[in-house]
Amino acid sequence: MPWCPKCKNEYYEGIKVCADCKTELVDSLEEWEKAQNEAREEALKEELAAYTEMLSEEELCEENAEREEDSPDMEEIKEAEGSGKISEKKARRDAGEVSRGVYRNYEEKAADNKSSAYTLLGVGAVGVLVILLHFLGIIRLPLYGSSKFIVLGVIGAMFLFFIVMGVVSMKNAGKYAKKAESEKELTKELEKWFVEYVTAEKIDDGLFSEEEAEFSEEQKYFKRFDKMKELLSERFLNLNEGYMDRFLDKHYQDIFGEDR
C-alpha cells in the first residue's frame, strides 16, 4: 500500500499523490526514510571532509594570494635588470622563482587563531547542544527511523571536531601571544638602533656609481634595501628574513621619504 512521506497517511493501490499534501506517494515509509537519512549522512560526510581540507589550506591560500598581489610583473623586473638597478637573484626572487613569502608577525597569528577558536567553539557547542535537546525531547529534528542515530552520530562527530579544533586554535593563540611580546621587544630595540645609527647618508655612502647616481628614487630602492638589510644583519644576528623585509620596508619610507 502506498504512503505519504509527509503526513504518513496510507492510501489504496493506484493512488499516486497525497490528497492533502500534494506529495508523491512512496511504497514504503521505512525505505523512504532510510534513503533520506543515507543522503543526509553522505552530504554531512562530504561537508566535514571539505571543512577539514579548508582548515589545512586556508592559511596557505591567503599567503599565496598576498604573494601574487605583491609580486612585481616579470617585464618590469627584466627592465630593471637591463638598467642595472637590480641583480638577477633579486629579480628571480621578486618574480616568485625564489620565494620570499609574506611575513605575518606573531601578534597577527595570535589574533587569527583566537578568532578561529571562538568561531569553532561556538559552532561546535551550539551543535552539540541541539543534539542533546533532541534526545531529551525538547526539540525535534526531522529524522526518523533507526538510521537517525547514524546521522546524529555523524553530525555529533563533526561538531566535536569543531570543538577540538577550537581548543587547538585557542592554545596556538596563547602560544603566539607570548611570542608576540618577545617580538615587540625585539622590534623596539631594532627601531631604537635604526633611528640612532641608520641614516640616508650612511646607506648611500659609496653605494652608487656615477651612472647609478642619476637613477630615480624608485631605481635606487633595491640597492638601498639590500644595504639596509646588510647593516641590520651585521648588528642583529639570525633574524628571520621575512621579518627583516617587513621591518625594512616600513622604515625605508621614514629614511628616504619617497615611495618606491
Backbone as JSON, one array per atom type, in Angstrom:
{
  "sequence": "MPWCPKCKNEYYEGIKVCADCKTELVDSLEEWEKAQNEAREEALKEELAAYTEMLSEEELCEENAEREEDSPDMEEIKEAEGSGKISEKKARRDAGEVSRGVYRNYEEKAADNKSSAYTLLGVGAVGVLVILLHFLGIIRLPLYGSSKFIVLGVIGAMFLFFIVMGVVSMKNAGKYAKKAESEKELTKELEKWFVEYVTAEKIDDGLFSEEEAEFSEEQKYFKRFDKMKELLSERFLNLNEGYMDRFLDKHYQDIFGEDR",
  "N": [[0.85, -1.2, 0.0], [0.56, 2.26, -0.8], [2.18, 5.16, 0.7], [2.05, 8.43, 2.18], [4.89, 10.38, 2.41], [5.03, 12.69, 3.87], [2.72, 13.39, 5.51], [2.22, 10.9, 6.49], [0.01, 9.3, 5.89], [-1.92, 6.44, 4.82], [-2.7, 5.04, 1.63], [-4.97, 3.7, -0.88], [-4.13, 1.2, -3.33], [-2.94, 2.33, -6.49], [-3.34, 5.03, -6.24], [-1.44, 7.95, -6.61], [-0.66, 10.46, -5.65], [-0.7, 12.39, -2.66], [-3.74, 13.48, -1.28], [-3.98, 15.55, 0.56], [-1.41, 16.71, 1.06], [-0.34, 16.98, -1.44], [1.84, 15.57, -2.21], [4.04, 13.24, -3.76], [3.37, 9.8, -3.49], [4.92, 7.04, -1.69], [6.17, 3.64, -1.77], [7.05, 2.45, 0.59], [7.36, 3.66, 3.82], [9.47, 3.23, 5.57], [11.63, 2.48, 3.9], [11.83, 4.81, 2.41], [12.52, 6.72, 4.38], [14.94, 5.66, 5.17], [16.47, 6.0, 2.83], [16.47, 8.8, 2.68], [17.85, 9.52, 5.04], [20.33, 8.32, 4.57], [21.17, 9.86, 2.42], [21.41, 12.35, 3.7], [23.43, 11.74, 5.52], [25.6, 11.18, 3.81], [25.94, 13.67, 2.63], [26.7, 15.17, 4.87], [29.12, 13.96, 5.52], [30.65, 14.65, 3.29], [30.65, 17.41, 3.62], [32.04, 17.66, 6.05], [34.55, 16.63, 5.32], [35.29, 18.51, 3.41], [35.44, 20.8, 4.99], [37.5, 20.16, 6.75], [39.65, 20.01, 5.0], [39.66, 22.63, 4.19], [40.47, 23.97, 6.52], [43.16, 23.22, 6.72], [44.24, 24.29, 4.4], [43.63, 26.94, 4.31], [45.32, 28.99, 5.4], [47.55, 28.75, 3.72], [46.46, 29.42, 1.23], [45.75, 32.1, 1.64], [48.28, 33.2, 2.02], [49.5, 32.72, -0.47], [47.85, 34.26, -2.11], [48.38, 36.86, -1.19], [51.07, 36.98, -1.82], [51.05, 36.83, -4.61], [49.72, 39.18, -5.18], [51.52, 41.11, -4.28], [53.79, 40.63, -5.78], [56.01, 41.79, -8.29], [55.58, 42.59, -11.82], [56.95, 40.45, -14.33], [58.0, 41.61, -16.61], [58.63, 44.16, -15.76], [60.68, 43.54, -14.04], [62.63, 42.47, -15.71], [63.22, 44.74, -17.18], [64.28, 46.24, -15.17], [66.6, 44.79, -14.6], [67.99, 45.25, -16.95], [68.58, 47.95, -16.76], [70.36, 47.98, -14.78], [69.72, 48.24, -12.11], [68.94, 46.21, -10.47], [69.78, 43.01, -9.23], [70.26, 39.73, -10.78], [69.52, 37.64, -9.08], [67.9, 39.0, -7.26], [65.85, 39.77, -8.97], [64.77, 37.28, -9.76], [63.89, 36.36, -7.3], [61.87, 38.24, -6.54], [60.15, 37.81, -8.62], [59.05, 35.46, -7.97], [60.32, 33.08, -8.45], [62.31, 32.56, -6.67], [61.19, 32.22, -3.67], [60.07, 34.65, -1.36], [57.98, 35.09, 0.26], [55.29, 36.2, 2.43], [55.53, 37.89, 5.34], [54.01, 37.23, 8.43], [53.44, 38.57, 11.49], [53.75, 37.5, 14.97], [51.74, 38.57, 16.54], [49.63, 39.0, 14.76], [49.18, 36.36, 13.98], [48.33, 35.3, 16.4], [45.93, 36.72, 16.8], [44.43, 35.82, 14.59], [44.21, 33.06, 15.12], [42.83, 33.16, 17.53], [40.39, 34.29, 16.78], [39.48, 32.27, 15.03], [39.26, 30.21, 16.89], [37.16, 31.06, 18.62], [35.02, 31.03, 16.79], [34.91, 28.29, 15.96], [34.55, 26.96, 18.43], [32.11, 28.09, 19.24], [30.28, 27.3, 17.19], [30.56, 24.51, 17.4], [29.71, 24.02, 20.07], [27.03, 24.9, 20.04], [25.97, 23.12, 18.17], [26.3, 20.58, 19.44], [24.68, 21.03, 21.66], [22.14, 21.25, 20.47], [21.77, 18.64, 19.54], [21.71, 17.23, 21.99], [19.39, 18.36, 23.14], [17.54, 17.38, 21.37], [17.58, 14.6, 21.91], [16.61, 14.71, 24.48], [14.05, 15.35, 24.01], [13.18, 17.95, 23.89], [13.42, 19.55, 21.64], [12.59, 18.79, 18.22], [14.12, 17.12, 15.64], [14.01, 16.72, 12.06], [14.23, 13.76, 11.67], [13.93, 10.27, 11.17], [13.22, 6.86, 11.98], [15.51, 4.04, 12.52], [17.94, 4.72, 11.43], [18.43, 7.31, 12.06], [20.1, 7.59, 14.22], [22.58, 7.08, 13.19], [22.93, 9.26, 11.51], [22.8, 11.37, 13.38], [25.02, 10.65, 14.84], [27.11, 11.12, 13.03], [26.78, 13.88, 12.65], [27.2, 14.74, 15.29], [29.88, 13.95, 15.64], [31.1, 15.67, 13.85], [30.6, 18.2, 15.02], [31.94, 17.87, 17.44], [34.48, 17.65, 16.45], [34.83, 20.28, 15.56], [34.92, 21.54, 18.05], [37.25, 20.45, 19.17], [39.17, 21.4, 17.32], [38.8, 24.09, 17.83], [39.77, 24.31, 20.46], [42.45, 23.66, 20.0], [43.17, 25.8, 18.33], [42.84, 27.9, 20.15], [44.85, 27.31, 22.02], [47.07, 27.64, 20.36], [46.8, 30.35, 19.86], [47.39, 31.42, 22.38], [50.05, 30.62, 22.59], [51.24, 32.0, 20.45], [50.71, 34.59, 21.3], [52.42, 34.91, 23.48], [54.88, 34.75, 22.18], [54.6, 37.0, 20.65], [54.98, 39.11, 22.41], [57.73, 38.97, 22.92], [58.62, 39.45, 20.35], [57.74, 42.07, 19.96], [59.37, 43.45, 21.77], [61.85, 42.99, 20.59], [61.46, 44.36, 18.18], [61.19, 46.99, 19.12], [63.79, 47.4, 20.06], [65.24, 47.19, 17.68], [64.17, 49.36, 16.26], [64.98, 51.51, 17.84], [67.78, 51.37, 17.55], [67.91, 51.7, 14.8], [66.96, 54.29, 14.32], [68.94, 55.74, 15.56], [71.41, 55.02, 14.39], [71.21, 54.43, 11.62], [71.16, 56.17, 8.7], [70.19, 58.15, 5.83], [72.44, 59.15, 4.54], [74.47, 57.41, 5.41], [73.66, 54.99, 4.29], [73.72, 55.53, 1.52], [76.37, 56.09, 1.11], [79.04, 55.55, -0.93], [77.6, 53.69, -2.36], [76.48, 53.91, -4.92], [77.47, 54.07, -8.37], [78.82, 56.6, -10.65], [77.12, 56.65, -12.85], [74.89, 55.33, -11.8], [74.11, 57.11, -9.91], [72.45, 58.87, -11.11], [70.08, 57.66, -11.27], [66.52, 57.23, -10.72], [64.57, 57.67, -7.68], [63.03, 55.4, -7.31], [64.47, 53.49, -8.78], [66.78, 53.35, -7.28], [65.97, 52.09, -5.05], [66.25, 49.25, -4.69], [69.02, 48.61, -4.33], [69.55, 50.15, -2.1], [67.83, 48.96, -0.27], [68.98, 46.39, 0.01], [71.4, 47.14, 1.15], [70.57, 48.2, 3.58], [69.53, 45.89, 4.73], [71.84, 44.43, 4.99], [73.28, 45.96, 6.87], [71.57, 45.68, 9.06], [71.64, 42.91, 9.5], [74.27, 42.55, 10.26], [74.33, 43.77, 12.72], [72.27, 42.58, 14.22], [72.03, 39.3, 14.71], [70.9, 36.29, 13.04], [68.22, 36.91, 12.34], [64.86, 36.48, 11.21], [64.28, 36.28, 7.75], [61.95, 37.13, 6.44], [60.83, 38.69, 8.45], [62.76, 40.72, 8.63], [62.5, 41.87, 6.06], [59.92, 42.92, 6.17], [60.16, 44.74, 8.28], [62.15, 46.5, 7.29], [60.96, 47.43, 4.97], [58.96, 49.0, 5.98], [60.43, 51.0, 7.33], [61.97, 52.14, 5.4], [60.61, 54.19, 4.09], [60.55, 56.08, 6.11], [63.18, 56.89, 6.22], [63.99, 57.75, 3.63], [61.76, 59.0, 2.62], [60.32, 58.68, 0.26], [58.14, 57.18, -2.09], [58.62, 54.01, -3.31]],
  "CA": [[0.0, 0.0, 0.0], [1.36, 3.49, -0.84], [2.12, 6.03, 1.87], [2.52, 9.81, 2.0], [6.08, 10.57, 3.26], [4.93, 13.92, 4.65], [1.71, 13.31, 6.57], [2.22, 9.5, 6.92], [-1.29, 8.65, 5.63], [-1.88, 5.29, 3.91], [-3.68, 5.15, 0.55], [-5.24, 2.5, -1.66], [-3.29, 0.99, -4.52], [-3.34, 3.08, -7.68], [-3.28, 6.48, -5.97], [-0.04, 8.35, -6.75], [-0.35, 11.73, -4.97], [-1.47, 12.63, -1.43], [-4.8, 14.46, -1.5], [-3.81, 16.68, 1.48], [-0.09, 17.35, 0.96], [0.05, 17.07, -2.84], [3.16, 14.96, -2.29], [4.04, 11.94, -4.41], [3.38, 8.71, -2.53], [6.02, 6.07, -1.77], [5.71, 2.29, -1.45], [7.4, 2.09, 1.97], [7.89, 4.78, 4.6], [10.75, 2.85, 6.15], [12.66, 2.56, 2.87], [11.99, 6.21, 2.05], [13.26, 7.38, 5.45], [16.32, 5.16, 5.12], [17.14, 6.66, 1.72], [16.66, 10.21, 3.04], [18.9, 9.6, 6.06], [21.61, 8.0, 3.92], [21.55, 11.03, 1.63], [21.88, 13.37, 4.64], [24.7, 11.28, 6.07], [26.62, 11.35, 2.79], [26.17, 15.1, 2.48], [27.44, 15.64, 6.04], [30.5, 13.46, 5.39], [31.33, 15.48, 2.3], [30.84, 18.74, 4.22], [33.1, 17.54, 7.05], [35.82, 16.46, 4.61], [35.62, 19.79, 2.79], [35.81, 21.76, 6.03], [38.82, 19.75, 7.24], [40.62, 20.42, 3.98], [39.7, 24.08, 4.19], [41.25, 24.42, 7.67], [44.57, 22.98, 6.47], [44.71, 25.02, 3.24], [43.21, 28.34, 4.37], [46.44, 29.89, 5.6], [48.39, 28.7, 2.53], [45.78, 30.16, 0.16], [45.87, 33.52, 1.93], [49.66, 33.6, 1.8], [49.74, 32.73, -1.91], [47.14, 35.4, -2.68], [49.12, 38.06, -0.84], [52.34, 36.95, -2.54], [50.77, 37.15, -6.01], [49.35, 40.58, -5.24], [52.67, 41.95, -4.03], [54.88, 40.31, -6.7], [56.05, 42.67, -9.46], [55.47, 41.99, -13.13], [58.24, 39.97, -14.81], [58.53, 42.56, -17.58], [59.25, 45.24, -15.0], [61.92, 43.05, -13.45], [63.61, 42.38, -16.79], [63.61, 46.11, -17.48], [65.15, 46.67, -14.07], [67.9, 44.15, -14.79], [68.67, 45.91, -18.06], [69.05, 49.27, -16.35], [71.42, 47.81, -13.79], [69.28, 48.62, -10.77], [68.56, 45.05, -9.67], [70.56, 41.83, -9.59], [69.47, 38.61, -11.29], [68.96, 36.91, -7.94], [66.8, 39.79, -6.73], [64.75, 39.7, -9.94], [64.15, 35.96, -9.68], [63.19, 36.25, -6.02], [60.65, 39.03, -6.56], [59.25, 37.23, -9.62], [58.42, 34.27, -7.42], [61.14, 31.89, -8.67], [62.91, 32.36, -5.35], [60.08, 32.74, -2.88], [60.35, 35.32, -0.1], [56.78, 34.95, 1.07], [54.75, 37.36, 3.12], [55.72, 37.62, 6.77], [52.94, 37.56, 9.34], [54.04, 38.56, 12.83], [53.08, 36.63, 15.95], [50.53, 39.23, 17.02], [48.61, 38.71, 13.76], [48.86, 34.94, 14.07], [47.54, 35.1, 17.63], [44.57, 37.24, 16.56], [43.74, 34.93, 13.64], [43.89, 31.81, 15.81], [41.82, 33.44, 18.55], [39.13, 34.45, 16.06], [39.06, 30.94, 14.58], [38.88, 29.43, 18.07], [35.81, 31.48, 19.05], [34.04, 30.57, 15.79], [34.8, 26.83, 16.02], [33.96, 26.57, 19.72], [30.72, 28.5, 19.24], [29.51, 26.42, 16.3], [30.56, 23.16, 17.97], [28.9, 23.96, 21.29], [25.62, 25.02, 19.65], [25.58, 21.86, 17.53], [26.18, 19.52, 20.46], [23.52, 21.37, 22.49], [20.94, 20.92, 19.7], [21.63, 17.17, 19.55], [21.28, 16.83, 23.33], [17.98, 18.76, 23.31], [16.72, 16.45, 20.57], [17.46, 13.34, 22.65], [15.8, 14.97, 25.67], [12.68, 15.58, 23.57], [12.81, 19.36, 23.99], [13.22, 19.94, 20.25], [12.5, 17.64, 17.34], [14.77, 17.26, 14.34], [13.3, 15.92, 11.05], [14.92, 12.49, 11.46], [13.02, 9.19, 11.51], [13.74, 5.51, 11.82], [16.72, 3.68, 13.26], [19.14, 5.32, 10.83], [18.64, 8.67, 12.56], [21.22, 7.56, 15.15], [23.8, 7.17, 12.38], [23.03, 10.66, 11.08], [23.14, 12.17, 14.56], [26.4, 10.33, 15.2], [28.0, 11.84, 12.12], [26.68, 15.31, 12.99], [27.86, 14.94, 16.57], [31.33, 13.86, 15.44], [31.53, 16.9, 13.18], [30.61, 19.31, 15.98], [33.04, 17.61, 18.38], [35.71, 18.01, 15.73], [34.92, 21.74, 15.63], [35.33, 21.92, 19.41], [38.67, 20.08, 19.31], [39.95, 22.36, 16.55], [38.72, 25.36, 18.54], [40.7, 24.24, 21.59], [43.8, 23.72, 19.43], [43.4, 27.18, 17.88], [42.98, 28.75, 21.33], [46.19, 27.07, 22.55], [48.02, 28.29, 19.45], [46.69, 31.8, 20.07], [48.15, 31.73, 23.59], [51.47, 30.44, 22.29], [51.68, 33.11, 19.61], [50.64, 35.82, 22.08], [53.66, 35.0, 24.27], [55.97, 35.07, 21.26], [54.39, 38.36, 20.17], [55.6, 40.04, 23.37], [59.18, 38.97, 22.66], [58.83, 40.08, 19.05], [57.57, 43.51, 20.14], [60.58, 43.95, 22.42], [62.9, 42.98, 19.57], [61.17, 45.44, 17.24], [61.53, 48.25, 19.78], [65.25, 47.5, 20.09], [65.67, 47.45, 16.31], [63.76, 50.72, 15.88], [65.85, 52.44, 18.57], [69.09, 51.33, 16.89], [67.77, 52.19, 13.44], [66.83, 55.75, 14.37], [70.19, 56.32, 16.06], [72.61, 54.72, 13.6], [71.0, 54.26, 10.17], [70.73, 57.4, 8.06], [70.24, 58.11, 4.37], [73.83, 59.37, 4.12], [75.25, 56.2, 5.67], [73.25, 53.95, 3.34], [74.12, 55.89, 0.16], [77.81, 56.31, 1.05], [79.77, 54.6, -1.76], [76.71, 52.63, -2.84], [76.16, 54.06, -6.34], [78.47, 54.59, -9.3], [78.42, 57.88, -11.21], [75.95, 56.42, -13.7], [73.75, 54.96, -10.96], [73.71, 58.26, -9.11], [71.41, 59.59, -11.84], [68.84, 56.88, -11.26], [65.4, 57.76, -9.95], [64.45, 57.1, -6.34], [62.49, 54.05, -7.46], [65.55, 52.63, -9.25], [67.77, 53.2, -6.21], [65.36, 51.39, -3.92], [66.7, 47.88, -4.48], [70.37, 48.57, -3.75], [69.44, 50.69, -0.75], [67.18, 47.96, 0.58], [69.97, 45.35, 0.31], [72.39, 47.72, 2.07], [69.91, 48.27, 4.88], [69.45, 44.53, 5.26], [73.21, 44.05, 5.38], [73.58, 46.64, 8.14], [70.74, 45.1, 10.11], [72.11, 41.55, 9.75], [75.55, 42.64, 10.96], [74.08, 44.2, 14.11], [71.38, 41.61, 14.88], [72.25, 38.02, 14.03], [69.87, 35.23, 12.96], [66.86, 37.41, 12.2], [64.07, 35.88, 10.15], [64.38, 37.13, 6.56], [60.66, 37.76, 6.23], [60.69, 39.73, 9.48], [63.62, 41.84, 8.23], [61.92, 42.52, 4.89], [58.75, 43.72, 6.61], [60.67, 45.84, 9.11], [62.86, 47.46, 6.45], [60.0, 48.02, 4.04], [58.26, 50.04, 6.72], [61.3, 52.1, 7.73], [62.58, 52.77, 4.22], [59.9, 55.44, 3.84], [60.94, 57.04, 7.14], [64.54, 57.38, 5.96], [64.12, 58.45, 2.34], [60.58, 59.81, 2.38], [59.86, 58.57, -1.11], [57.52, 55.92, -2.46], [59.49, 53.32, -4.26]],
  "C": [[0.89, 1.26, 0.0], [1.14, 4.37, 0.39], [2.56, 7.45, 1.47], [3.72, 10.02, 2.93], [5.99, 11.81, 4.15], [3.95, 13.8, 5.8], [1.53, 11.88, 7.12], [0.85, 8.81, 6.78], [-1.13, 7.52, 4.62], [-3.01, 5.42, 2.88], [-3.9, 3.78, -0.13], [-4.31, 2.43, -2.86], [-3.86, 1.77, -5.7], [-3.31, 4.57, -7.49], [-1.8, 6.88, -5.92], [0.33, 9.59, -5.94], [-1.27, 11.89, -3.76], [-2.49, 13.73, -1.67], [-4.62, 15.69, -0.62], [-2.52, 17.45, 1.22], [0.34, 17.63, -0.48], [1.46, 16.53, -3.06], [3.05, 13.59, -2.95], [4.19, 10.83, -3.37], [4.56, 7.77, -2.77], [5.49, 4.71, -1.34], [5.96, 1.92, 0.01], [7.97, 3.3, 2.69], [9.28, 4.48, 5.15], [11.88, 2.96, 5.14], [12.91, 4.01, 2.47], [12.81, 6.96, 3.09], [14.72, 6.94, 5.45], [17.11, 5.86, 4.02], [17.43, 8.13, 2.03], [17.8, 10.38, 4.05], [20.27, 9.3, 5.47], [22.1, 9.18, 3.09], [22.09, 12.14, 2.53], [23.25, 13.01, 5.19], [25.84, 11.5, 5.08], [26.96, 12.82, 2.6], [26.99, 15.66, 3.65], [28.89, 15.18, 6.0], [31.29, 14.32, 4.42], [31.61, 16.87, 2.86], [31.97, 18.72, 5.24], [34.46, 17.42, 6.38], [36.26, 17.78, 3.99], [36.09, 20.8, 3.82], [37.19, 21.45, 6.59], [39.91, 20.19, 6.28], [40.78, 21.93, 3.97], [40.57, 24.61, 5.33], [42.74, 24.29, 7.41], [45.13, 23.85, 5.35], [44.44, 26.51, 3.32], [44.4, 29.29, 4.48], [47.34, 29.94, 4.37], [47.79, 29.51, 1.4], [45.91, 31.66, 0.38], [47.28, 34.02, 1.64], [49.97, 33.69, 0.32], [49.07, 33.93, -2.57], [47.88, 36.71, -2.41], [50.41, 38.14, -1.62], [52.13, 37.34, -4.01], [50.44, 38.63, -6.17], [50.56, 41.49, -5.13], [53.8, 41.73, -5.03], [54.86, 41.24, -7.9], [55.93, 41.89, -10.75], [56.85, 41.58, -13.62], [58.84, 40.94, -15.81], [59.22, 43.73, -16.88], [60.6, 44.81, -14.45], [63.01, 42.94, -14.51], [64.13, 43.76, -17.17], [64.57, 46.63, -16.42], [66.53, 46.07, -14.22], [68.69, 44.86, -15.87], [69.23, 47.25, -17.67], [70.13, 49.19, -15.28], [71.0, 48.09, -12.38], [68.94, 47.43, -9.89], [69.32, 43.84, -10.15], [69.65, 40.72, -10.09], [68.82, 37.84, -10.16], [67.77, 37.65, -7.35], [65.59, 39.71, -7.65], [64.02, 38.37, -9.84], [63.38, 35.8, -8.39], [61.87, 36.99, -6.05], [59.67, 38.53, -7.6], [58.56, 35.99, -9.1], [59.23, 33.02, -7.63], [61.92, 31.55, -7.41], [61.96, 33.01, -4.36], [60.55, 33.39, -1.6], [59.16, 35.21, 0.82], [56.34, 36.26, 1.69], [54.8, 37.07, 4.62], [54.52, 38.09, 7.56], [53.5, 37.47, 10.75], [53.18, 37.75, 13.8], [51.8, 37.25, 16.5], [49.36, 38.95, 16.06], [48.19, 37.24, 13.8], [48.01, 34.64, 15.3], [46.11, 35.56, 17.43], [43.78, 36.33, 15.63], [43.31, 33.64, 14.33], [42.81, 32.02, 16.86], [40.45, 33.59, 17.91], [38.59, 33.1, 15.59], [38.57, 30.09, 15.74], [37.47, 29.77, 18.53], [34.74, 30.95, 18.09], [33.82, 29.06, 15.91], [34.14, 26.37, 17.31], [32.48, 26.93, 19.78], [29.85, 27.58, 18.41], [29.43, 25.01, 16.89], [29.67, 23.03, 19.18], [27.41, 24.03, 20.97], [25.14, 23.71, 19.03], [25.37, 20.73, 18.51], [24.95, 19.77, 21.33], [22.22, 20.98, 21.77], [20.7, 19.41, 19.71], [21.15, 16.67, 20.91], [19.81, 17.18, 23.57], [17.05, 17.86, 22.5], [16.51, 15.14, 21.32], [16.61, 13.51, 23.91], [14.34, 15.26, 25.31], [12.24, 17.02, 23.63], [12.58, 19.96, 22.6], [13.19, 18.69, 19.4], [13.17, 17.96, 16.01], [14.05, 16.35, 13.34], [14.05, 14.64, 10.68], [14.01, 11.36, 11.96], [13.73, 7.85, 11.31], [15.03, 5.28, 12.59], [17.97, 4.35, 12.71], [19.4, 6.74, 11.34], [19.82, 8.71, 13.54], [22.55, 7.65, 14.4], [24.02, 8.62, 11.96], [23.45, 11.55, 12.24], [24.57, 11.9, 15.02], [27.4, 11.07, 14.34], [27.99, 13.34, 12.43], [27.41, 15.61, 14.3], [29.36, 14.91, 16.45], [31.87, 15.13, 14.79], [31.61, 18.06, 14.16], [31.69, 19.11, 17.05], [34.39, 17.95, 17.75], [35.91, 19.52, 15.75], [35.43, 22.18, 17.0], [36.82, 21.63, 19.62], [39.56, 21.08, 18.57], [39.92, 23.74, 17.2], [39.68, 25.42, 19.72], [42.14, 24.35, 21.1], [44.13, 25.15, 18.99], [43.6, 28.13, 19.06], [44.36, 28.57, 21.97], [47.25, 27.74, 21.68], [48.0, 29.8, 19.63], [47.49, 32.22, 21.31], [49.65, 31.64, 23.36], [52.01, 31.6, 21.47], [51.66, 34.44, 20.36], [51.9, 36.01, 22.92], [54.84, 35.37, 23.37], [55.85, 36.49, 20.74], [55.03, 39.39, 21.1], [57.1, 40.13, 23.14], [59.48, 39.68, 21.34], [58.69, 41.59, 19.14], [58.8, 44.14, 20.78], [61.74, 44.02, 21.44], [62.7, 44.14, 18.59], [61.51, 46.8, 17.84], [63.05, 48.47, 19.79], [65.79, 47.84, 18.71], [65.35, 48.89, 15.9], [64.65, 51.76, 16.57], [67.21, 52.51, 17.91], [69.01, 51.96, 15.51], [67.74, 53.71, 13.42], [68.17, 56.4, 14.72], [71.35, 56.16, 15.09], [72.39, 54.68, 12.08], [70.41, 55.55, 9.6], [70.82, 57.24, 6.54], [71.67, 58.27, 3.87], [74.68, 58.11, 4.31], [74.91, 55.1, 4.67], [73.8, 54.26, 1.95], [75.62, 56.05, 0.01], [78.51, 55.2, 0.26], [78.9, 53.52, -2.39], [76.49, 52.7, -4.35], [77.36, 54.57, -7.13], [77.98, 55.93, -9.85], [77.17, 57.73, -12.08], [74.71, 56.13, -12.87], [73.25, 56.13, -10.13], [72.61, 59.06, -9.79], [70.08, 58.83, -11.86], [67.75, 57.59, -10.44], [65.38, 57.1, -8.57], [63.94, 55.66, -6.39], [63.58, 53.07, -7.88], [66.59, 52.39, -8.15], [67.27, 52.32, -5.07], [66.03, 50.04, -3.63], [68.09, 47.8, -3.84], [70.36, 49.14, -2.33], [68.85, 49.65, 0.22], [68.17, 46.86, 0.97], [71.03, 45.86, 1.28], [71.81, 47.82, 3.48], [69.82, 46.89, 5.52], [70.83, 44.05, 5.72], [73.59, 44.68, 6.71], [72.82, 46.01, 9.3], [71.25, 43.71, 10.49], [73.43, 41.54, 10.51], [75.35, 42.98, 12.44], [73.26, 43.18, 14.89], [71.45, 40.29, 14.1], [71.0, 37.15, 14.05], [68.44, 35.75, 12.95], [66.15, 36.69, 11.06], [64.05, 36.82, 8.95], [63.06, 37.85, 6.27], [60.41, 38.89, 7.21], [61.52, 40.96, 9.1], [63.01, 42.61, 7.05], [60.76, 43.43, 5.29], [59.21, 44.93, 7.41], [61.3, 46.92, 8.24], [61.92, 48.16, 5.47], [59.25, 49.17, 4.7], [59.16, 51.25, 6.96], [62.03, 52.75, 6.56], [61.93, 54.14, 3.97], [60.29, 56.51, 4.87], [62.3, 57.66, 6.84], [64.6, 58.23, 4.7], [62.89, 59.27, 1.96], [60.07, 59.8, 0.98], [59.19, 57.23, -1.31], [58.41, 55.27, -3.49], [58.75, 53.13, -5.57]]
}
